[in-house]
Short mmCIF file of C-alpha atoms and ligand atoms in Angstrom, two decimals:
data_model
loop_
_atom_site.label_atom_id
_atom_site.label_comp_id
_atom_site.label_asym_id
_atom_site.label_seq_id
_atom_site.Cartn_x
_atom_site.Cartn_y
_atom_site.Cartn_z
CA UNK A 1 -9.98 -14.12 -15.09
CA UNK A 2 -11.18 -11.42 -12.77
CA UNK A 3 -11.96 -8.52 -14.21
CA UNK A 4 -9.38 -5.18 -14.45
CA UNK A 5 -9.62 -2.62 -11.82
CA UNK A 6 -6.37 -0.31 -12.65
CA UNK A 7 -5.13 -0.08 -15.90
CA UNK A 8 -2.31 2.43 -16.76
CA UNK A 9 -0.93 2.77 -20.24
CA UNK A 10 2.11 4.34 -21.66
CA UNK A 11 2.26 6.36 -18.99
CA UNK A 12 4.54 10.08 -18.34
CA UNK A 13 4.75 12.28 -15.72
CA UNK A 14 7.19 15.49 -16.02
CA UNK A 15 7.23 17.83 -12.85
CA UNK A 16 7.06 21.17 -13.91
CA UNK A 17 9.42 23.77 -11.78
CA UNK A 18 10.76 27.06 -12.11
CA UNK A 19 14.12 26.03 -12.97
CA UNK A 20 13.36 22.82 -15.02
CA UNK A 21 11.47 19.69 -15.67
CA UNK A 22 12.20 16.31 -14.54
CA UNK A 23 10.68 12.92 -15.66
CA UNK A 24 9.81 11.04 -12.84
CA UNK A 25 7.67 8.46 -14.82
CA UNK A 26 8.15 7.50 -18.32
CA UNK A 27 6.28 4.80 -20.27
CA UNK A 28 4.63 3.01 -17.48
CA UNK A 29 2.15 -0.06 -18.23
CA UNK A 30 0.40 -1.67 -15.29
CA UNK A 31 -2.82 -3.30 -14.82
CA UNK A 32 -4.15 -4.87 -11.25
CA UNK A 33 -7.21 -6.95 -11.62
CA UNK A 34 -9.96 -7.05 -8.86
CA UNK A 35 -8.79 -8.97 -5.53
CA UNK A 36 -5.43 -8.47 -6.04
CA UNK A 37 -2.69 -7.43 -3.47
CA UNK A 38 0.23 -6.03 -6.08
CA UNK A 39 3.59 -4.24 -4.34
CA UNK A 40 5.60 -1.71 -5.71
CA UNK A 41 9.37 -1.98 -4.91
CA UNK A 42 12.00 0.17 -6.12
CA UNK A 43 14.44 2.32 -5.22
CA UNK A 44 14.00 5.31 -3.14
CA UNK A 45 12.89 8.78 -5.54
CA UNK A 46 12.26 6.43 -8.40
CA UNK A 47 8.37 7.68 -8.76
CA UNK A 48 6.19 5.16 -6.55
CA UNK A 49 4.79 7.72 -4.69
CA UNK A 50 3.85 10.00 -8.03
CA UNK A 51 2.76 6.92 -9.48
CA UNK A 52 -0.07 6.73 -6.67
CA UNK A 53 -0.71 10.26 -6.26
CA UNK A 54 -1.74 9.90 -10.40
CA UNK A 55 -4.01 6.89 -9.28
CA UNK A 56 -5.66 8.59 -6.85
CA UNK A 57 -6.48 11.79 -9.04
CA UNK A 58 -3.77 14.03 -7.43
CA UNK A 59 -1.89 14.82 -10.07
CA UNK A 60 -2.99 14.12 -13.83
CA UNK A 61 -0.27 12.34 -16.49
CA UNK A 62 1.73 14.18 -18.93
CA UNK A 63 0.52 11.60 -21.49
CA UNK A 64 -0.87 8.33 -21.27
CA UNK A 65 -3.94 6.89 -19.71
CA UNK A 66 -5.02 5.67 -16.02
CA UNK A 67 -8.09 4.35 -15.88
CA UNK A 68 -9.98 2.66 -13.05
CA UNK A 69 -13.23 0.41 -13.47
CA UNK A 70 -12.50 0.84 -17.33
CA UNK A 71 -13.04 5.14 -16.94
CA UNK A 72 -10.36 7.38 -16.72
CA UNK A 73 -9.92 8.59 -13.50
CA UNK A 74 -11.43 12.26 -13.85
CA UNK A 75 -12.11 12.72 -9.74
CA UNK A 76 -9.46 13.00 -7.25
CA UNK A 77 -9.94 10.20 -4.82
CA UNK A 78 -12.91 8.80 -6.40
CA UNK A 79 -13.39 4.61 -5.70
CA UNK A 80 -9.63 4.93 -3.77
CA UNK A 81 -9.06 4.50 -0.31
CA UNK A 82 -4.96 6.20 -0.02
CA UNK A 83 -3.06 4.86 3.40
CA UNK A 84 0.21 7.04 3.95
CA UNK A 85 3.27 6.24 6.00
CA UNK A 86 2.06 8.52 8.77
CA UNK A 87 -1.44 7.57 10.23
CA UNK A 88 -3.29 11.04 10.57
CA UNK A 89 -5.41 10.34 13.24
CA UNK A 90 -6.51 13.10 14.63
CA UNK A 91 -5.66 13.71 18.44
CA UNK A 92 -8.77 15.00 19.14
CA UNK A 93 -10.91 12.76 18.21
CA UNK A 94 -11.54 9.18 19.60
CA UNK A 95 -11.74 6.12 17.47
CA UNK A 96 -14.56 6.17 16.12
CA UNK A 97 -14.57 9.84 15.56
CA UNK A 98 -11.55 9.06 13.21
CA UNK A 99 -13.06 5.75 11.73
CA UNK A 100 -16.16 8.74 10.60
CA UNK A 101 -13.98 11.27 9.45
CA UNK A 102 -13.53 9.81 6.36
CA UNK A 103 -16.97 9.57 5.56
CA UNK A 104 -17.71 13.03 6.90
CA UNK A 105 -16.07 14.92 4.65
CA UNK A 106 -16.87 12.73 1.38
CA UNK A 107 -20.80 13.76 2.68
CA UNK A 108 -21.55 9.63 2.96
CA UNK A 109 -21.84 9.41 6.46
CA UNK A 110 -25.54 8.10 7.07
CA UNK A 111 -27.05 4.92 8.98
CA UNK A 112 -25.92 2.70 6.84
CA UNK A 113 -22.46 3.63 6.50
CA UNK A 114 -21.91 4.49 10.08
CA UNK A 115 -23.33 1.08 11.13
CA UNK A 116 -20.81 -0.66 8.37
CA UNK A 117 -18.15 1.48 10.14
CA UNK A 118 -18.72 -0.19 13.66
CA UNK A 119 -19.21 -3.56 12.47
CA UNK A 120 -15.45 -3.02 11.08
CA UNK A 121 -13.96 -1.86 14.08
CA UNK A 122 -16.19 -4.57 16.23
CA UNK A 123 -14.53 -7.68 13.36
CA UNK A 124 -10.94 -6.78 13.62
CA UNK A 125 -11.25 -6.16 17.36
CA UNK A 126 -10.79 -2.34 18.26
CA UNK A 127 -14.46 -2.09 19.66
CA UNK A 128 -13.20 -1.63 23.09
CA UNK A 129 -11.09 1.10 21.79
CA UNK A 130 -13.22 3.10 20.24
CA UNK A 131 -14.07 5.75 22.94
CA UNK A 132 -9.75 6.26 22.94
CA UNK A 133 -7.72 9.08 21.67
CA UNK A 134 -4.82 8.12 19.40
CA UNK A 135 -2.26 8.81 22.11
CA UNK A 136 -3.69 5.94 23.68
CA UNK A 137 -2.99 3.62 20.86
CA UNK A 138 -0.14 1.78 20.02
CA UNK A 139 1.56 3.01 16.76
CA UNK A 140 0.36 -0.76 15.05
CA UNK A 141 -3.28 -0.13 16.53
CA UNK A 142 -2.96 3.30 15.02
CA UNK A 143 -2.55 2.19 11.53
CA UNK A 144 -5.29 -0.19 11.74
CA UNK A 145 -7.92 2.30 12.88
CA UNK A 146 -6.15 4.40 9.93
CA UNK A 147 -6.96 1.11 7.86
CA UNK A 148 -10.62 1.04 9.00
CA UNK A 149 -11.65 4.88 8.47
CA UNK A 150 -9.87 4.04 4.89
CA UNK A 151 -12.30 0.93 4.54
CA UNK A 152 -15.19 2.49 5.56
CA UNK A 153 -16.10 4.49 2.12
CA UNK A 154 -15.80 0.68 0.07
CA UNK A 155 -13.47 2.09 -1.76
CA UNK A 156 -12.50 -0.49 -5.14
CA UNK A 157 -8.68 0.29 -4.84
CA UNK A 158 -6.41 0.56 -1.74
CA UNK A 159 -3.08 2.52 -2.11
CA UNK A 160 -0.74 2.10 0.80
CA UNK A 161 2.00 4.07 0.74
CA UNK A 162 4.84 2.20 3.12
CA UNK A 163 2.11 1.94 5.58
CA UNK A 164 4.53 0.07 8.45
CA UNK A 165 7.85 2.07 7.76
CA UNK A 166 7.21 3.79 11.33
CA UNK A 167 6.92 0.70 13.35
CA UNK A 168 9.21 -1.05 15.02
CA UNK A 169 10.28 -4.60 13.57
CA UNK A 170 8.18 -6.50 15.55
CA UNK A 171 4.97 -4.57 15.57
CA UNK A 172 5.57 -4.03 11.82
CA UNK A 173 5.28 -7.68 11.12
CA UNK A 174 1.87 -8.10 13.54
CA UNK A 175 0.32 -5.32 11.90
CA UNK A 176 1.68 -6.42 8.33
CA UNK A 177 -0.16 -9.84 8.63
CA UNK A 178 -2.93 -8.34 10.39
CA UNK A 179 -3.62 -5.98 7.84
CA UNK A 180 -3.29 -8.59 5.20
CA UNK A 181 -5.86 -10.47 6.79
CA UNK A 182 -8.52 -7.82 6.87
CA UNK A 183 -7.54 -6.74 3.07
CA UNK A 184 -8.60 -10.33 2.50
CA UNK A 185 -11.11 -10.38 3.91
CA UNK A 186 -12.63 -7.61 2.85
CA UNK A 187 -11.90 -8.54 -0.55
CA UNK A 188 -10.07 -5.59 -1.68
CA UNK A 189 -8.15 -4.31 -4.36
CA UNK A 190 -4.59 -3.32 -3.33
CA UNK A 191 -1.33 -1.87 -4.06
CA UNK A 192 1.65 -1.88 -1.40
CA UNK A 193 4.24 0.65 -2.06
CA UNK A 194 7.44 -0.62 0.17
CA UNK A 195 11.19 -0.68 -0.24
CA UNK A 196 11.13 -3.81 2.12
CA UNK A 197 11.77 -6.61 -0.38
CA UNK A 198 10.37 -9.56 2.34
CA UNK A 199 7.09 -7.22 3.11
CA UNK A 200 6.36 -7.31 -0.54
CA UNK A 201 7.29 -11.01 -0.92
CA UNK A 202 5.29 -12.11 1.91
CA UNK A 203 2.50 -10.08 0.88
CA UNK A 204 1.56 -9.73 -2.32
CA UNK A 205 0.71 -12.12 -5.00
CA UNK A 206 2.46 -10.30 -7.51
CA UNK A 207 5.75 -7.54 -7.05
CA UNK A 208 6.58 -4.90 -9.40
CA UNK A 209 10.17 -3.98 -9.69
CA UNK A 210 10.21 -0.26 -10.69
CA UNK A 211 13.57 1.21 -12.30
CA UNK A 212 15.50 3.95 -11.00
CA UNK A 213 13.88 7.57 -11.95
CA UNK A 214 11.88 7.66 -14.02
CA UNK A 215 9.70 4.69 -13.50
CA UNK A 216 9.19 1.96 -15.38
CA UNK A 217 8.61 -1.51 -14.58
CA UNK A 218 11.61 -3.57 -14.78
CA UNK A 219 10.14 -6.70 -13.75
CA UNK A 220 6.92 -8.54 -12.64
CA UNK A 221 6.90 -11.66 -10.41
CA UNK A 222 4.06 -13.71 -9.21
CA UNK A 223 4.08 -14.70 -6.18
CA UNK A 224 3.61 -18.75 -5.42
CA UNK A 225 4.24 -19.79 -1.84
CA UNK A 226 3.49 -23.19 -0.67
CA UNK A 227 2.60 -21.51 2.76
CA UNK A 228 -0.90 -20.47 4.46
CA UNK A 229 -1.89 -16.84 3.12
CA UNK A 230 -0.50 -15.25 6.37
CA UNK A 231 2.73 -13.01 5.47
CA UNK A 232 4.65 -14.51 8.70
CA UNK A 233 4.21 -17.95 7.31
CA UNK A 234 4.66 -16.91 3.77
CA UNK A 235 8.04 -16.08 5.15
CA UNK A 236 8.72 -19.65 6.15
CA UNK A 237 7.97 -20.82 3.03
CA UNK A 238 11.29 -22.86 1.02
CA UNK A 239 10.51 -20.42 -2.38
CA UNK A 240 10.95 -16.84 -0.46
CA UNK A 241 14.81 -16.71 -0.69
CA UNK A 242 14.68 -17.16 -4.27
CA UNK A 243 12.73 -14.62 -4.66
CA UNK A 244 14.30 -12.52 -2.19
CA UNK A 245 17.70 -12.89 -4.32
CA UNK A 246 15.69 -12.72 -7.68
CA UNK A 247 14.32 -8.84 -6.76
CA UNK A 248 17.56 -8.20 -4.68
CA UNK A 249 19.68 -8.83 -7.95
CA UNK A 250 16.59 -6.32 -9.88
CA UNK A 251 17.21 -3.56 -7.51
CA UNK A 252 21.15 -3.80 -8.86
CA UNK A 253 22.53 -4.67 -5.06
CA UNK A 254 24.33 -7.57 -5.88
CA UNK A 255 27.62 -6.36 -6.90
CA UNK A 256 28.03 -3.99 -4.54
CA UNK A 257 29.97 -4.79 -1.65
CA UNK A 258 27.88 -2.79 0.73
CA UNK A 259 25.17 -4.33 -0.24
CA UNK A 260 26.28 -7.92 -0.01
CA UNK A 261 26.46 -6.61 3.83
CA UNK A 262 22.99 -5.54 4.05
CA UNK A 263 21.49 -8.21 2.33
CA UNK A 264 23.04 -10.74 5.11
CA UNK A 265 21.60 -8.36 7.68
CA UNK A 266 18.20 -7.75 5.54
CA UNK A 267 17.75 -11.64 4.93
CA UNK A 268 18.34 -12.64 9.09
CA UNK A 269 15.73 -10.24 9.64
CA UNK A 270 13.38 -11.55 7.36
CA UNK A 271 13.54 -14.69 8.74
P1 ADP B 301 9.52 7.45 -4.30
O1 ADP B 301 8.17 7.43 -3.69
O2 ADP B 301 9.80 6.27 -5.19
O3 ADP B 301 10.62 7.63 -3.31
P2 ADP B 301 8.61 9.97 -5.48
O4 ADP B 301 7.49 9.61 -6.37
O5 ADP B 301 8.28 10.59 -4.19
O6 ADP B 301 9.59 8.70 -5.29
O7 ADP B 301 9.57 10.98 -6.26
C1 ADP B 301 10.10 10.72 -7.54
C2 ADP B 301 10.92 11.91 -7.97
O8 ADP B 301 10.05 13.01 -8.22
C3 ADP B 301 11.91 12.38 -6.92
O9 ADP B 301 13.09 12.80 -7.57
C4 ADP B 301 11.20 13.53 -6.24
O10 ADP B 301 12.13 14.48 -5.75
C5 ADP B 301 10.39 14.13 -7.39
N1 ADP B 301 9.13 14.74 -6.96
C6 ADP B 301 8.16 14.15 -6.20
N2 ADP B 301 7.12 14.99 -6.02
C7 ADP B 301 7.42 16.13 -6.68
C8 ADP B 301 6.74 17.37 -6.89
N3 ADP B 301 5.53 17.60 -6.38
N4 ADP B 301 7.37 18.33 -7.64
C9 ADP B 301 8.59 18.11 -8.16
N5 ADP B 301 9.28 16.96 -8.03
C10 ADP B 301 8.72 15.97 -7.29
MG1 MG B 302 7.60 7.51 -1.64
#
């Protein structure tokens, strides 16, 4: 077995306001070993994004321990590369100014990184881009340069945080399998927060069901697809229903009459 990159145990988290507290996480157990592609589904306000805000060193637990490489994680941001829904690229600077910025203000920009940098953008095929400005870009090449400036550092853990949830269908589902392919690749660690049930099926080897607020995990499924790694074809493949229905019926949709609707709608999309 490959050894444990993120290991979180019996984990809390209260938010603290004026008027009250609220538990937005409450006894949450998780580990991701190294190579891994794990997704996070759940409903919407149930905690994902806290839970990788605490990963990344943003906010600290109420009790429990997160640990990363075996230490608990004492620096914000340390090892993690963090992908958000929104790309922030910065309009004035070009590609590769953007790909850098990343390593400019963590003070690691130096030959070596810098040339590592380029060779990324040069493999997944935005060299010719790289003297554009992000208005320039398509909103899928956007998130892939976002991708790349994220890569750059080596970080051991990747957090994406509904990275596609901007895109249209279409481009969402190029850039979904695109970015799958250079995660791959690149032999990264990662964890997909989505409330698409298909994205997560098609890309992860393993989902995580999260309960309503506060978190928990409600269920674990590995992911076995007798399809070629790509998440399009994964979504060909005769076991993705079943598991579509399987997390559906986790996310407490099925009796609901609405969501019988949706599902019908959900399901012709996602194939
Ligand atoms: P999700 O990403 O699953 O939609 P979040 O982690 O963003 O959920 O939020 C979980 C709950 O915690 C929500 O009820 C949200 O309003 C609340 N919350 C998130 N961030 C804060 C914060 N900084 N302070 C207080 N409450 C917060
Ligand atoms: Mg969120």
């Amino acid at each position: 077995m490959k050894p444990i990159i993120v290991e979180l145990k019996d984990v809390r988290l209260i938010y603290h306001d004026p008027q009250a507290e609220m538990l937005a996480i409450d006894t949450l157990n998780l580990t991701v070993r190294e190579g891994e592609f794990v997704a996070v589904v759940g409903p919407s306000g149930s905690g994902k994004t806290s839970m990788l805000s605490l990963l990344c060193g943003l906010i600290t637990p109420t009790s429990g321990t997160i640990r990363l490489n075996g230490r608990e994680i004492m620096v914000p941001g340390e090892g993690i590369g963090y992908m958000l829904q929104r790309d922030h690229l910065l309009d004035w600077r070009d590609v590769e100014g953007n790909v850098l910025l990343g390593l400019e203000v963590k003070h690691m920009l130096n030959q070596e990184t810098r040339s590592r940098a380029m060779e990324l953008l040069n493999r997944y095929g935005l060299h010719d881009f790289r003297k554009n400005y992000p208005r320039q870009l398509s909103g899928g090449m956007r998130q892939k340069v976002a991708l790349i400036r994220t890569l750059a550092f080596d970080p051991d853990l990747l957090l994406l945080d509904e990275p596609f949830s901007s895109l249209d269908y279409q481009s969402r589902l190029r850039v979904s399998d695109e970015m799958h392919e250079i995660i791959k690749d690149e032999h990264k660690t990662a964890i997909l927060v989505t409330h698409d049930i298909a994205e997560a099926i098609s890309m992860a080897d393993r989902v995580i069901v999260f309960t309503e607020r506060p978190a928990s995990v409600k269920r674990e499924l590995s992911i076995k697809l007798s399809a070629p790694p790509s998440p399009i074809l994964r979504r060909q493949a005769p076991e993705f229903r079943g598991y579509f229905d399987l997390i559906w019926k986790e996310l407490d949709n099925g009796e609901q009459q609405t969501g019988i609707q949706l599902r019908t709608s959900v399901l012709s999309e996602a194939n």
